[in-house]
Amino acid sequence: MSAAVTTAREVTEAVNASVATGRSRDRGLASLVFLGALWFSLFFGVMVLVVLILDTVITGAPRFDGALITDYSSRVHPESTGFRAGILGSLWLMLFTALFAVPLGIAAALYLEEFSDSNRWWNRLIELNLQNLAAVPAIVYGLLAVAVMAAMGFQRTGIVLGGAIALALLILPVIIITTREAVRAVPQEIRQGSLALGATVWQTTWRQTLPSAVPGIATGTILGLSRAIGEAAPLIIVGLATGVRFDPEGLLSEITALPMQIFSLTSQSKEEFQVAASAAIVVLLVMILGLNALAIFIRNKFQRSW
Amino acid sequence: MSTISTGAGPSSGTGLPGVPNLGRRRRPVESVIKAVLFCAALLSVLVTVGIIAALIKPVIDFFREVPFGDFFTTEGPYAVLPLVAGTAMTTVIALVVAVPLGLGAAMYLSEYASRRARKVLKPTVELLAGVPSVVYGFFALTFVTPTLLQDLLNLDVGFTNALAAGLVLGVMIVPTVASLSEDALSAVPQSLRQGSLAMGANRMQTTLRVVLPAALSGVAAAVVLGMSRAVGETMIVALAAGAQRNLSWDPRDGMQTMTGFMATTAGGENPVGSTSYNTLFAVGMLLFVITFVINMISIALVRRFRQVY
């Protein structure tokens, strides 16, 4: 609460300055307190984020060494345990998740935006369903992936295929929704121009609309993948182990993932494991922030204004 | 090509149709492509059907062995109500954190921030949603409980407790609430604000008494969606809330939630097909049904606020 008051005071001064210029109507005390509260709620989250990152980096600092990324995990020597298997596993999972989810997601989005008649009941059902799927708990997708694997006849758990199916299903709605927004942002005139020259709907979509929407699609896809890389809940259900000590070799190879390793280390009480977990979190956050930065870069670099 | 243009001629009274009569000529390749794309879209429905199908068989197996009464009860190895109570507790704490903060951020972004400020601030708030939940769980366990709750606030909390889990869960869903509320607030027509300001109201009065009520169903949808996220979130509660089933109303106690139970059971030593393994699916089904209902409420509310203007 005291933080809110101090923020309010700072804001009071800042706003008083703008009152003098006559730009603001926020004169009463209530208004200023209200504005201060709004400022506080905006910056609270950012504050938490800063504390979280600082706390993790400080705790994990002793472990920023080469062994962190080149060695396998070790229960016997927690002070030199590494995350090679987890990092490689996460990258492999991401690759196959993208391979499964991206073509499907783009195809579904193109159908919904360019081909479907939104008055038909089945198209409306698909819409409603997508909105709902985007909010289904991640852990439920784990159960679904287990069932899909069983239906395909795979008895072994904890392999690349199962994890990738779970994550692909998880981010499919995200990719569809962002792709639709990117496609919708392409001006109607481009489609009309193409159609007027005699192109068919598919030719228009494939040669005009889709290329124009690629930056938006790429941004959405990368953000979806950065969500997938941090997800652990469905992977637990799919049965990923945490003590894997070899590199992934194929779709049927057993793997682990970085969030899984962090989860299992966190449940250990020994101090060295906590330090290792902090260091692993820093690695994971760097991967995710890197992906986010890439998404922002693509958006800024290739975004067209029509 | 030319047959179409001469055949169609100037369109008669249909205005500007997006696709002028392309359906008249048969295009086999086009139809195949459309069918393929339709199948991709249909997959989303199949995923839902798949989830239900995946859950049903183990759930039936489960209820064949465990009577209904042993599941929806407070005591016993298969009792689910303590898990529901734990979920309710962490969700309520999360909403107490996320609703004021998310709504405050949304009001600032839509009513006070300049266009340029909004462009920077909105993605910054959304960064919070990009942090993996396992990281939040670790943060709750290693910072919020020992440092914030025990040392700074001097609370008598256990190593795992519902309070820390709920607080961090709340921070995590702030962007969900803020983002959707901001959409709803921004959708309120400018004329309402101008009318209010012209009557001599200041910005706070306009925001609280005109814009907020006008956007209420959208804001409600945001809160409901945030609630759905909190109910379904797994890693934070699995780590920070604890693994003991506890039907208590004291947030300082450790409690197990539905998702926390699922994570523990799946990660433990339960042979596939056993009753204890099937509990996973029974709880998963309950979780899916609960979040499904909540999501539908949220979607219906969004529909309503879109139609008002």
mmCIF file of C-alpha atoms in Angstrom, chain A residues 182 210-220 295 298-299 302-304:
data_model
loop_
_atom_site.group_PDB
_atom_site.id
_atom_site.type_symbol
_atom_site.label_atom_id
_atom_site.label_comp_id
_atom_site.label_asym_id
_atom_site.label_seq_id
_atom_site.Cartn_x
_atom_site.Cartn_y
_atom_site.Cartn_z
ATOM 1 C CA ALA A 182 -2.401 -11.111 -40.246
ATOM 2 C CA LEU A 210 -0.295 -15.034 -48.174
ATOM 3 C CA PRO A 211 3.033 -13.378 -49.114
ATOM 4 C CA SER A 212 1.723 -10.063 -47.814
ATOM 5 C CA ALA A 213 0.733 -11.668 -44.522
ATOM 6 C CA VAL A 214 3.995 -13.566 -43.966
ATOM 7 C CA PRO A 215 5.538 -11.110 -41.462
ATOM 8 C CA GLY A 216 2.424 -11.194 -39.303
ATOM 9 C CA ILE A 217 2.208 -14.978 -39.532
ATOM 10 C CA ALA A 218 5.894 -15.342 -38.634
ATOM 11 C CA THR A 219 5.474 -13.079 -35.621
ATOM 12 C CA GLY A 220 2.479 -15.016 -34.334
ATOM 13 C CA ALA A 295 9.294 -11.749 -33.386
ATOM 14 C CA ILE A 298 10.373 -9.351 -37.884
ATOM 15 C CA ARG A 299 7.324 -7.264 -37.112
ATOM 16 C CA PHE A 302 8.922 -6.381 -42.533
ATOM 17 C CA GLN A 303 5.666 -4.799 -41.458
ATOM 18 C CA ARG A 304 4.123 -2.903 -44.328
#
